[in-house]
Tab-separated table of C-alpha atoms in Angstrom:
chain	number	residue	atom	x	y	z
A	1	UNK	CA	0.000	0.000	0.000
A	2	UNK	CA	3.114	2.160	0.781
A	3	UNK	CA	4.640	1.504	-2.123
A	4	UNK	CA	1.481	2.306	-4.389
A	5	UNK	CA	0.805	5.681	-3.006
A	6	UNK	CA	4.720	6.447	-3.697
A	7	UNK	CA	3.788	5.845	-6.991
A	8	UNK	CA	0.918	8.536	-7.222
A	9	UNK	CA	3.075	10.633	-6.266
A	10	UNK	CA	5.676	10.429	-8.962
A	11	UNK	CA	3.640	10.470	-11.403
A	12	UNK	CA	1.617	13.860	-10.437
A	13	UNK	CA	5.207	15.652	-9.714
A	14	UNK	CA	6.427	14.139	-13.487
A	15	UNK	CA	3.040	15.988	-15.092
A	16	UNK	CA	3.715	19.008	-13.215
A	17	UNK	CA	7.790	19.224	-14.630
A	18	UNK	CA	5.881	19.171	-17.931
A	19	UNK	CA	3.213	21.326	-17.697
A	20	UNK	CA	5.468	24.334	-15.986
A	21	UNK	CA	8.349	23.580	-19.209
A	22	UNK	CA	4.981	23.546	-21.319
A	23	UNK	CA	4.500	27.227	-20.106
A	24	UNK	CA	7.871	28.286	-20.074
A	25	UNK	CA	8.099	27.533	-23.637
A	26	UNK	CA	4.775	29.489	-24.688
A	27	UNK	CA	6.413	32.670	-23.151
A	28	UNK	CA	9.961	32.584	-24.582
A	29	UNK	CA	8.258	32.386	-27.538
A	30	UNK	CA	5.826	35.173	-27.383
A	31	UNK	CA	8.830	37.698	-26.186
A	32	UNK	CA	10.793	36.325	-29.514
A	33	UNK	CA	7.689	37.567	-31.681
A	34	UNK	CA	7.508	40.731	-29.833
A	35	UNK	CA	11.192	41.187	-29.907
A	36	UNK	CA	10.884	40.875	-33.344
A	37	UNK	CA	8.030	43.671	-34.492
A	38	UNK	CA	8.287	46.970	-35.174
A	39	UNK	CA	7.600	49.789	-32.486
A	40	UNK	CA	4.318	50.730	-32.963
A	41	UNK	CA	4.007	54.664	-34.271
A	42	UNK	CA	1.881	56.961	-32.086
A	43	UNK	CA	-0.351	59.627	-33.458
A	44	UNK	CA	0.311	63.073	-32.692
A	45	UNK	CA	-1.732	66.255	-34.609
A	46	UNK	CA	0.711	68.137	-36.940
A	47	UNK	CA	-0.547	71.391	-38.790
A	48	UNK	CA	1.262	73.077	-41.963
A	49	UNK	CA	2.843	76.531	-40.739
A	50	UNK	CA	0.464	79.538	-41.863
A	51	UNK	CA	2.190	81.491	-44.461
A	52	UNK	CA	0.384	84.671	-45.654
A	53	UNK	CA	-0.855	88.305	-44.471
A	54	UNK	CA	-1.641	89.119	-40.766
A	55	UNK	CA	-1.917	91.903	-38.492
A	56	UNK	CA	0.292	92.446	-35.379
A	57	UNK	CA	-1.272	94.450	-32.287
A	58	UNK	CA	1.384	95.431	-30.437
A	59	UNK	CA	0.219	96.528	-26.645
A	60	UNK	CA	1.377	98.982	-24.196
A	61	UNK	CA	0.266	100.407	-20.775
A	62	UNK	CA	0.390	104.324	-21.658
A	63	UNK	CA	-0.573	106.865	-19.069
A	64	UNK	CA	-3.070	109.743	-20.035
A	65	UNK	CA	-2.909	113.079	-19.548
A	66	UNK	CA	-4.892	116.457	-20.929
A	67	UNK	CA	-3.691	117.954	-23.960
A	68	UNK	CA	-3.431	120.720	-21.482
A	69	UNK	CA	-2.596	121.173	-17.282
A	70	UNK	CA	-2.813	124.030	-16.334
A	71	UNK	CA	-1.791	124.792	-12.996
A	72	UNK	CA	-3.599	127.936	-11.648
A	73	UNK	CA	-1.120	130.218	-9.203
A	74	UNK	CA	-1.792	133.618	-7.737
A	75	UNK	CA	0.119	136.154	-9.358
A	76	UNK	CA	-0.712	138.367	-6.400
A	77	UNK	CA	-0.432	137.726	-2.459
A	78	UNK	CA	-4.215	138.057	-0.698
A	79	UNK	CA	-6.792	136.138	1.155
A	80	UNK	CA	-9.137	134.312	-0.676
A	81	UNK	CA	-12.383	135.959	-0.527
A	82	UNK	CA	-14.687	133.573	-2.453
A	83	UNK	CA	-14.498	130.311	-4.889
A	84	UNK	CA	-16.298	130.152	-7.495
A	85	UNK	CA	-16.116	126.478	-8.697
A	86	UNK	CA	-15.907	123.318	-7.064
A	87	UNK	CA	-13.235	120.307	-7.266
A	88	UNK	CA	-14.289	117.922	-10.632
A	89	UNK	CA	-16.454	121.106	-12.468
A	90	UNK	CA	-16.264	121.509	-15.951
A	91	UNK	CA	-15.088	125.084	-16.911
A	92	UNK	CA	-14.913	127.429	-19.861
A	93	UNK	CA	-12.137	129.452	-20.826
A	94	UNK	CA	-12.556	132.958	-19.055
A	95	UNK	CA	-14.597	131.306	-16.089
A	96	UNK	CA	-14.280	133.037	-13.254
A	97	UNK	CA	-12.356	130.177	-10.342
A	98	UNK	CA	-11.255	132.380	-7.718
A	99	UNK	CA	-11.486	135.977	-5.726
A	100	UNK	CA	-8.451	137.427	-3.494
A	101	UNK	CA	-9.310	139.862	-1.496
A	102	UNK	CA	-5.984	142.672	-0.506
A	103	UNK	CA	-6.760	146.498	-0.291
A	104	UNK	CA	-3.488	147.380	-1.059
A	105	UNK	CA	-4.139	147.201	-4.707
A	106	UNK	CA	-7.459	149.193	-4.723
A	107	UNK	CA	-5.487	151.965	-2.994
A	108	UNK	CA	-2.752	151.956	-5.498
A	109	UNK	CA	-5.372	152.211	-8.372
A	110	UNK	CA	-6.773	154.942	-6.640
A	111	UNK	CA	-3.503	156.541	-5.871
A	112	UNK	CA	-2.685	156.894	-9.408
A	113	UNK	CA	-5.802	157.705	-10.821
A	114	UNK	CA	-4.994	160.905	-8.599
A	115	UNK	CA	-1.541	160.828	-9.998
A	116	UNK	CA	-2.721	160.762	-13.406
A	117	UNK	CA	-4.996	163.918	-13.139
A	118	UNK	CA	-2.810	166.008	-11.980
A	119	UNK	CA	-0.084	165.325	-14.378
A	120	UNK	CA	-2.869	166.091	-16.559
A	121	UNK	CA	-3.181	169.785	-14.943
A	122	UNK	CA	0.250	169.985	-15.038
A	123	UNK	CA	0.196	168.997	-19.259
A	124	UNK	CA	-2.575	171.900	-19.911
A	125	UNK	CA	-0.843	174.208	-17.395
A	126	UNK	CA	2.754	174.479	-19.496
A	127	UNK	CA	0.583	174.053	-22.972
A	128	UNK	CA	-1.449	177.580	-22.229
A	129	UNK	CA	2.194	178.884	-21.621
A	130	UNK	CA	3.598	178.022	-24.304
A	131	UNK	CA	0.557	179.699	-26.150
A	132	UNK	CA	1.462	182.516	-24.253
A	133	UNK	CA	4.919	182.794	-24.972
A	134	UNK	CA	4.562	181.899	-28.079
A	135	UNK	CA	2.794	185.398	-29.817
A	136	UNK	CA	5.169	187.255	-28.170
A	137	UNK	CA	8.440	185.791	-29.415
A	138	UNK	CA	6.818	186.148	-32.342
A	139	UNK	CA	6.633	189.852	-32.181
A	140	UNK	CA	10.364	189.890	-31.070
A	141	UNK	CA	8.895	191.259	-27.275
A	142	UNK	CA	10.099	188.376	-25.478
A	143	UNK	CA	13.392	186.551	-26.369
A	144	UNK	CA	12.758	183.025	-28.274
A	145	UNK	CA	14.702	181.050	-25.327
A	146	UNK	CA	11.496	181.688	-23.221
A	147	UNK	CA	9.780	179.892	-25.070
A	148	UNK	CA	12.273	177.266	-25.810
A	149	UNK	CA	12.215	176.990	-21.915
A	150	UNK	CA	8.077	176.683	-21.969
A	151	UNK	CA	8.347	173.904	-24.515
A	152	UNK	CA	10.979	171.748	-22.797
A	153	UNK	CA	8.202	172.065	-19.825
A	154	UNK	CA	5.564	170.823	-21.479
A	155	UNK	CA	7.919	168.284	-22.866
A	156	UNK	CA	8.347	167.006	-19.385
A	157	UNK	CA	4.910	167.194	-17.834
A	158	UNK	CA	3.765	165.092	-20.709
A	159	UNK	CA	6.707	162.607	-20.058
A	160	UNK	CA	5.370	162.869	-16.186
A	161	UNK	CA	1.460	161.959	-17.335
A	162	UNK	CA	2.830	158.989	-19.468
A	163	UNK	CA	4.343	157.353	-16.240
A	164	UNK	CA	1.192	158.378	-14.092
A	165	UNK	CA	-0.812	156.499	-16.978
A	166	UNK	CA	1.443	153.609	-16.794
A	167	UNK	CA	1.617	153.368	-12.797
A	168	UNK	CA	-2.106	153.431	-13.213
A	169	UNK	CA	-2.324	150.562	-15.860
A	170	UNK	CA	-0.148	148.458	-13.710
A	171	UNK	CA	-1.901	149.303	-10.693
A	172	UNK	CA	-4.992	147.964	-12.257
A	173	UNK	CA	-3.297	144.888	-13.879
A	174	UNK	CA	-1.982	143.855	-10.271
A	175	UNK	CA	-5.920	144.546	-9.238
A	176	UNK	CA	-7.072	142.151	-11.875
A	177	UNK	CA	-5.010	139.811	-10.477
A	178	UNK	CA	-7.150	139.323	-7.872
A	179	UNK	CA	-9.747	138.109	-9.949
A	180	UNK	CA	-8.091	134.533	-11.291
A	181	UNK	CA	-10.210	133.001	-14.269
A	182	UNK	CA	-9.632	129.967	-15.781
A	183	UNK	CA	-7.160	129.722	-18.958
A	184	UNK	CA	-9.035	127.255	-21.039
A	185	UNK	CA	-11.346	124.456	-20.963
A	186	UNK	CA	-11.342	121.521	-18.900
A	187	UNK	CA	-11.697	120.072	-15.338
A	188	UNK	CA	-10.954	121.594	-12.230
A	189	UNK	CA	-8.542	119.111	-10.076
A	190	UNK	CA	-8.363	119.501	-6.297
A	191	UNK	CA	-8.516	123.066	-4.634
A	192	UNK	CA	-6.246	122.337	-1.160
A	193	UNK	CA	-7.361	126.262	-0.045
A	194	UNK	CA	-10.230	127.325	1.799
A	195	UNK	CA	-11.795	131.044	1.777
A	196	UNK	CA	-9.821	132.788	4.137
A	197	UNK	CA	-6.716	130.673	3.518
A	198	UNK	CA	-3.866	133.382	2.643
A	199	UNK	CA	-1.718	132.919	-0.568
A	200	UNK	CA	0.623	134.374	-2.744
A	201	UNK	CA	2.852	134.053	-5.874
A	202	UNK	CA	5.739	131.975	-4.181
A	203	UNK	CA	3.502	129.308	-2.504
A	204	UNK	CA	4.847	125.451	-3.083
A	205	UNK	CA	0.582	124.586	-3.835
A	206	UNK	CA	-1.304	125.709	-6.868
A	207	UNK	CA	-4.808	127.126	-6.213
A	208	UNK	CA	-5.857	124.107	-8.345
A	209	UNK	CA	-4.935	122.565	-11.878
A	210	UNK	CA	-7.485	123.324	-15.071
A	211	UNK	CA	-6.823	119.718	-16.828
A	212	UNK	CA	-8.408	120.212	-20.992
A	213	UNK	CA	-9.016	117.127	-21.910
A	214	UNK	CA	-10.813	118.299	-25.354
A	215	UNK	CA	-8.013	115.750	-26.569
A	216	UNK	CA	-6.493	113.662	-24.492
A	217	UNK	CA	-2.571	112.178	-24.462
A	218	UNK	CA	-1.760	108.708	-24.452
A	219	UNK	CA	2.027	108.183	-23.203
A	220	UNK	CA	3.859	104.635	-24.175
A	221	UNK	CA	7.165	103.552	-23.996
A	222	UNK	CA	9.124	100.588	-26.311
A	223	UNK	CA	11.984	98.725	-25.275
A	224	UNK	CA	14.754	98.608	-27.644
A	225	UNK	CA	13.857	95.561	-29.418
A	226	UNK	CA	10.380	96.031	-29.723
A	227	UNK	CA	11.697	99.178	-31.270
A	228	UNK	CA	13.569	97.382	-33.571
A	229	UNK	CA	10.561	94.737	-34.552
A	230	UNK	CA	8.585	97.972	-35.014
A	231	UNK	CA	11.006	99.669	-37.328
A	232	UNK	CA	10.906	96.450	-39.260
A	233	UNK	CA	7.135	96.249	-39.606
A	234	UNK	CA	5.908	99.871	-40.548
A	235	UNK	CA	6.570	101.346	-44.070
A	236	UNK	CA	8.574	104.461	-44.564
A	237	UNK	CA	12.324	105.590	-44.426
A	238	UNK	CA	12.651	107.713	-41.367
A	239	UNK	CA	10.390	107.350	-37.834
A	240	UNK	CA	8.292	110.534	-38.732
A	241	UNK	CA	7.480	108.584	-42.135
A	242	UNK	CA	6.778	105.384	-39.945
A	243	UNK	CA	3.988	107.174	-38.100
A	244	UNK	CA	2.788	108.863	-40.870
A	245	UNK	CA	1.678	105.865	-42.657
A	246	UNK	CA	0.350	104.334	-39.689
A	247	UNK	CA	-3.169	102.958	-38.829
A	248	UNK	CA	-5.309	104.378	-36.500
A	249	UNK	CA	-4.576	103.366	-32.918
A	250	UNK	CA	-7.148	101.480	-30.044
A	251	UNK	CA	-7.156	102.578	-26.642
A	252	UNK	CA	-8.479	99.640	-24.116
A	253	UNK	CA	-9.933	101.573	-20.702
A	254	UNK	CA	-8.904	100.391	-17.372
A	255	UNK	CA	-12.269	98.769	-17.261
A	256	UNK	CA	-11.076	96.412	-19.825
A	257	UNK	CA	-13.676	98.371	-22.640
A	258	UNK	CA	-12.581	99.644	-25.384
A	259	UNK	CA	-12.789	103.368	-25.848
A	260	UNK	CA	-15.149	104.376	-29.027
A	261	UNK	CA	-12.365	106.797	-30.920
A	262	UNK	CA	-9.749	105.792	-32.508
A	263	UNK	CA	-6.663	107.848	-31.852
A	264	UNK	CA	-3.033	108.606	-33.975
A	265	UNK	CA	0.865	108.187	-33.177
A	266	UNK	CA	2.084	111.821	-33.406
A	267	UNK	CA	5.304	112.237	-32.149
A	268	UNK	CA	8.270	110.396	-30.662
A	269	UNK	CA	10.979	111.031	-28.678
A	270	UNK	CA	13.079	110.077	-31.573
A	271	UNK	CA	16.225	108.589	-29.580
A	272	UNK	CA	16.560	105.833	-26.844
A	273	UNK	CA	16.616	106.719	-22.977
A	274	UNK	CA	19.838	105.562	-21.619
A	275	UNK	CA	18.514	105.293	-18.341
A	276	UNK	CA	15.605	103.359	-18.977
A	277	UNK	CA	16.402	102.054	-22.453
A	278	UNK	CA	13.228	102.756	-23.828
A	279	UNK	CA	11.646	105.507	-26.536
A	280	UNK	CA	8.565	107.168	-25.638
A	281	UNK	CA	5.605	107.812	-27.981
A	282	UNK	CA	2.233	109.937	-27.504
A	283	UNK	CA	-0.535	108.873	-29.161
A	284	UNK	CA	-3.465	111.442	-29.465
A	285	UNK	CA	-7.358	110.392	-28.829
A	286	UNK	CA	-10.301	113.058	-29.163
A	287	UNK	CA	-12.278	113.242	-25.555
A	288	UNK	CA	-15.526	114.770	-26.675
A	289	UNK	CA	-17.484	113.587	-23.932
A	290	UNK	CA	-14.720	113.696	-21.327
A	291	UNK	CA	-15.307	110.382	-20.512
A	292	UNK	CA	-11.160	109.888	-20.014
A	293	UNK	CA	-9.451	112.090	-17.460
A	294	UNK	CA	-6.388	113.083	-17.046
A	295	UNK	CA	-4.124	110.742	-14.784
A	296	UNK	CA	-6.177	107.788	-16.245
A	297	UNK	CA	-4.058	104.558	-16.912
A	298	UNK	CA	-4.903	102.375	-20.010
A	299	UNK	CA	-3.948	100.170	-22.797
A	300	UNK	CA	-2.691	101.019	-26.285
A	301	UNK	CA	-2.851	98.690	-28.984
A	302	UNK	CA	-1.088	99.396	-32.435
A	303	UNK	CA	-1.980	97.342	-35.299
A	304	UNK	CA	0.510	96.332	-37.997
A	305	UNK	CA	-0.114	94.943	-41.298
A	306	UNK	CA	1.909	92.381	-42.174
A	307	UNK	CA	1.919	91.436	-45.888
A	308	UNK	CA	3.413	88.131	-45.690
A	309	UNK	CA	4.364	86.451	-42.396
A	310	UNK	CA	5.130	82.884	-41.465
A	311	UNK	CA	3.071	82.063	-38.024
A	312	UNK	CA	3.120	78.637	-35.873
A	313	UNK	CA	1.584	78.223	-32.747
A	314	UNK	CA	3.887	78.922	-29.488
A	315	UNK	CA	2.273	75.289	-28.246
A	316	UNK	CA	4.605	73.761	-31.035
A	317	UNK	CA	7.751	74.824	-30.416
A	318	UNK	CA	10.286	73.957	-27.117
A	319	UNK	CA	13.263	76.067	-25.599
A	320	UNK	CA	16.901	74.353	-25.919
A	321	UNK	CA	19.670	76.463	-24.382
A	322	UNK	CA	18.367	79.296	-25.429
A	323	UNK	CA	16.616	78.466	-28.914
A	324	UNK	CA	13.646	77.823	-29.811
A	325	UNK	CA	12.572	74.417	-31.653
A	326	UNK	CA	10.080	72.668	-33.771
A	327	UNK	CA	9.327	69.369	-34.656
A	328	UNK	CA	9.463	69.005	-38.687
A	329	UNK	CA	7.606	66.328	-40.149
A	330	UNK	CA	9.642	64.711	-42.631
A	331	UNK	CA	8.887	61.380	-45.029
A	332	UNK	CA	5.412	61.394	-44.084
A	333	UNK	CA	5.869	60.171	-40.025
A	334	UNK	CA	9.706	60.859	-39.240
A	335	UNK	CA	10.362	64.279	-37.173
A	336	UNK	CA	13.278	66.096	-37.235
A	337	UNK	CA	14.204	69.400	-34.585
A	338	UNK	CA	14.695	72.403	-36.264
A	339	UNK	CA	15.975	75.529	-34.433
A	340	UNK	CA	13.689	79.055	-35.518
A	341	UNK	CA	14.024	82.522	-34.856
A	342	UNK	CA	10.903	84.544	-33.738
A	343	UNK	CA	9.998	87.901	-33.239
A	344	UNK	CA	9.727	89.940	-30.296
A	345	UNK	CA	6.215	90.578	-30.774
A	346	UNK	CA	3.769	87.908	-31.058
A	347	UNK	CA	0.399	87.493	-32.711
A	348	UNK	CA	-1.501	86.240	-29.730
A	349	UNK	CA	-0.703	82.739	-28.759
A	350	UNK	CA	1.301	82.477	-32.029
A	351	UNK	CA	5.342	83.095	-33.135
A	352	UNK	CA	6.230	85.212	-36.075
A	353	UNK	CA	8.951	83.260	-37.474
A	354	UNK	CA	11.730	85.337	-38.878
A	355	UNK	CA	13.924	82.160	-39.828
A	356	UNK	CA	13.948	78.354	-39.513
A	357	UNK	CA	10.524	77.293	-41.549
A	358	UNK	CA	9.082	78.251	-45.105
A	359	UNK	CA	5.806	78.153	-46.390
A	360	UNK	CA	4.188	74.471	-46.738
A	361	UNK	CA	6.499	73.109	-43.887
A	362	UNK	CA	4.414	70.925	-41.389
A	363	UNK	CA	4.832	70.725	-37.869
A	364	UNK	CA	3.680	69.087	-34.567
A	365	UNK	CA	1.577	71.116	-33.238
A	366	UNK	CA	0.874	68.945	-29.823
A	367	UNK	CA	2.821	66.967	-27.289
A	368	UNK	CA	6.267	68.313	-28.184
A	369	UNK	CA	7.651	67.848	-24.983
A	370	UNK	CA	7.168	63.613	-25.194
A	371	UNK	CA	9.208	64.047	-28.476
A	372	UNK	CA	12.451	62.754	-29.847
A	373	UNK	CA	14.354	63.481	-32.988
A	374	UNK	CA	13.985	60.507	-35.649
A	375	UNK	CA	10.617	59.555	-33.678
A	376	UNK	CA	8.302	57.474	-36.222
A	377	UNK	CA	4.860	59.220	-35.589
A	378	UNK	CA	1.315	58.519	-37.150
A	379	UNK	CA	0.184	62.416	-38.027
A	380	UNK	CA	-3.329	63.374	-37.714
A	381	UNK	CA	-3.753	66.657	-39.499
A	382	UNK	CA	-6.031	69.566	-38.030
A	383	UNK	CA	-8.160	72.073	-38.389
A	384	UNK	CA	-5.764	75.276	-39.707
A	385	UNK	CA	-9.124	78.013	-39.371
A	386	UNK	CA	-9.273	77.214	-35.613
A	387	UNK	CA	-5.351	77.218	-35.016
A	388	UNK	CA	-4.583	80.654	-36.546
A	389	UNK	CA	-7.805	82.042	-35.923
A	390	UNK	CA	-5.630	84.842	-34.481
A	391	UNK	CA	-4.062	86.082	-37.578
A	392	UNK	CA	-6.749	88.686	-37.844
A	393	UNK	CA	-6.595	89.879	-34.213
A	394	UNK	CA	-3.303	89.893	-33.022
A	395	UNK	CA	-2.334	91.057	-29.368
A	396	UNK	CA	1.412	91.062	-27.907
């Protein structure tokens, strides 16, 4: 009985040696056939670079100020006697702002307004002797040097009612500057006086500031390579020519809205900062409803036609030491890396390509980063209208 079960036992450990080799051998062989295959190709979307027109918007913060500020002083020391207009008020050239009350004035008009008559007296006074003189040196009674002497009077006392007249026209021009109107048009700022509050001519404060903002100032700055990518873009030989053939310009509110006119690049500062490293432009924008003030911040944004430009989407490329890269599609599903040179201004989320691609090249355009050189892929072309729908409407 011993010996039987010994047996069974030999024979179940014999079928399980050749089951297990039975296995081994089915997966040594599987590993041969996959060793064997080629590595399967994984599909990644690849576009063909845009080549064609497009408009850049370059974008600046630019500060706003009135086309003028006016900063209204006393010309004249006094006490404020009354104000006129209050802090924000819209005013007209001429409007009266402010009243300084100081006597000292009103007695010097009055002073020589007294002068000025009786240098007057004194004028008729040496004319009637001169007509009296005159007859009788005529008639040889009197000698001529009397009347000589008569004349050289008159001479003077008309000198003497000149400089009353004057005194009196200055006294009343220093009176009138009691009276302060405003210069032009625009917005009163902040008035830090009070009636009663003393001031004069040499006082650190203005009275207030008279912003007109009938036009209004947009200030911007460029760098000196947006400069350059600028000069590149715009038609026309010098910078004056540049602006001249620019479009109209788009102001974008702090609000995010943007502003209904369209304004112009007028002037330049024409050479770089060396402080700052930047050139600064003003940009004029009518303000007929005064809706911007001055000491508003905003947004400029410049558009430049571009008649031929070759765009991919920033997505598609990777940075290497410095340089930019795309994947190439080459043979249908190899890739090859190939270094491009882009501008300093973009077109929304797409690169203008200066160098590295031409027209008709196609490109990965997703999942660069899992990418190797010489990578077999299995391309899945997409939709171009929805990748450069930006072309049109280009923002730095």
């Amino acid at each position: 009985m011993i010996k039987h079960n010994s047996i069974k036992k030999l024979a179940a450990l014999s079928l399980l040696v050749i089951v297990f080799a039975g296995c081994k051998g089915k997966k040594q062989g599987s590993a041969e056939a996959n060793a064997g295959a080629a590595p399967m190709a994984l599909p990644y979307k690849v576009a063909t670079v845009y080549s064609g027109k497009a408009t850049m918007r370059y974008s600046f913060p630019a500060t706003i100020q009135g086309e003028q500020n006016v900063e209204i002083r006393p010309k004249v020391d006094g006490f404020i006697e009354k104000i006129y207009v209050d802090e924000g008020a819209n005013v007209r050239k001429g409007q009266r702002l402010f009243k300084l009350n100081n006597p000292q004035y009103e007695q010097t008009v009055r002073s020589a307004a007294a002068a000025v008559k009786i240098a007057e007296a004194d004028v008729l006074s040496a004319q009637m002797n001169v007509e009296k003189v005159k007859p009788l040196v005529d008639k040889n009674i009197i000698s001529k040097y009397e009347l000589e002497a008569n004349q050289y009077a008159l001479t003077s006392k008309q000198a003497a009612l000149a400089s009353a007249r004057a005194d009196l026209y200055n006294a009343k021009v220093n009176l009138g500057y009691t009276t302060i109107n405003s210069p032009s048009n625009g917005v009163v700022g902040t008035i830090p006086f009070k009636v009663g509050s003393l001031v004069s001519s040499t006082a650190g404060n203005a009275l207030t500031t008279v912003y007109n903002t009938t036009n209004v100032y947009a200030y911007f700055s460029l760098n000196e390579k947006q400069l350059l990518s600028f000069s590149r873009a715009v038609q026309g030989k010098t910078l004056q020519d540049k602006l001249a053939t620019m479009q109209d310009v788009t102001l974008v509110l702090a609000d995010g809205t943007t502003y209904t006119h369209k304004g112009r690049v007028t002037t330049s500062s024409g050479m770089v900062n060396t402080e700052t490293g930047s050139v600064n432009f003003r940009a004029t924008f009518p303000n007929p409803d005064g809706l911007i003030r001055s000491g508003s911040s905003a947004t400029i944004e410049i558009p430049i036609p571009l008649d031929t430009a070759i765009l991919v989407p920033q997505i598609a490329t990777f940075d290497l030491q410095g340089t930019k890269f795309v994947y190439k599609v080459i043979d249908q599903d190899s890739i090859v890396n190939s270094a491009i040179t882009v501008d300093e201004i973009s077109i929304g989320n797409l690169y203008i390509v200066r160098n590295g691609l031409k027209s008709g090249d196609v490109i990965v355009v997703e999942g660069v980063g899992s990418l190797r050189p010489g990578t077999l892929i299995k391309p899945i072309k997409v939709n171009t209208d929805s990748l450069y729908m930006n072309v049109g409407n280009a923002k730095k």
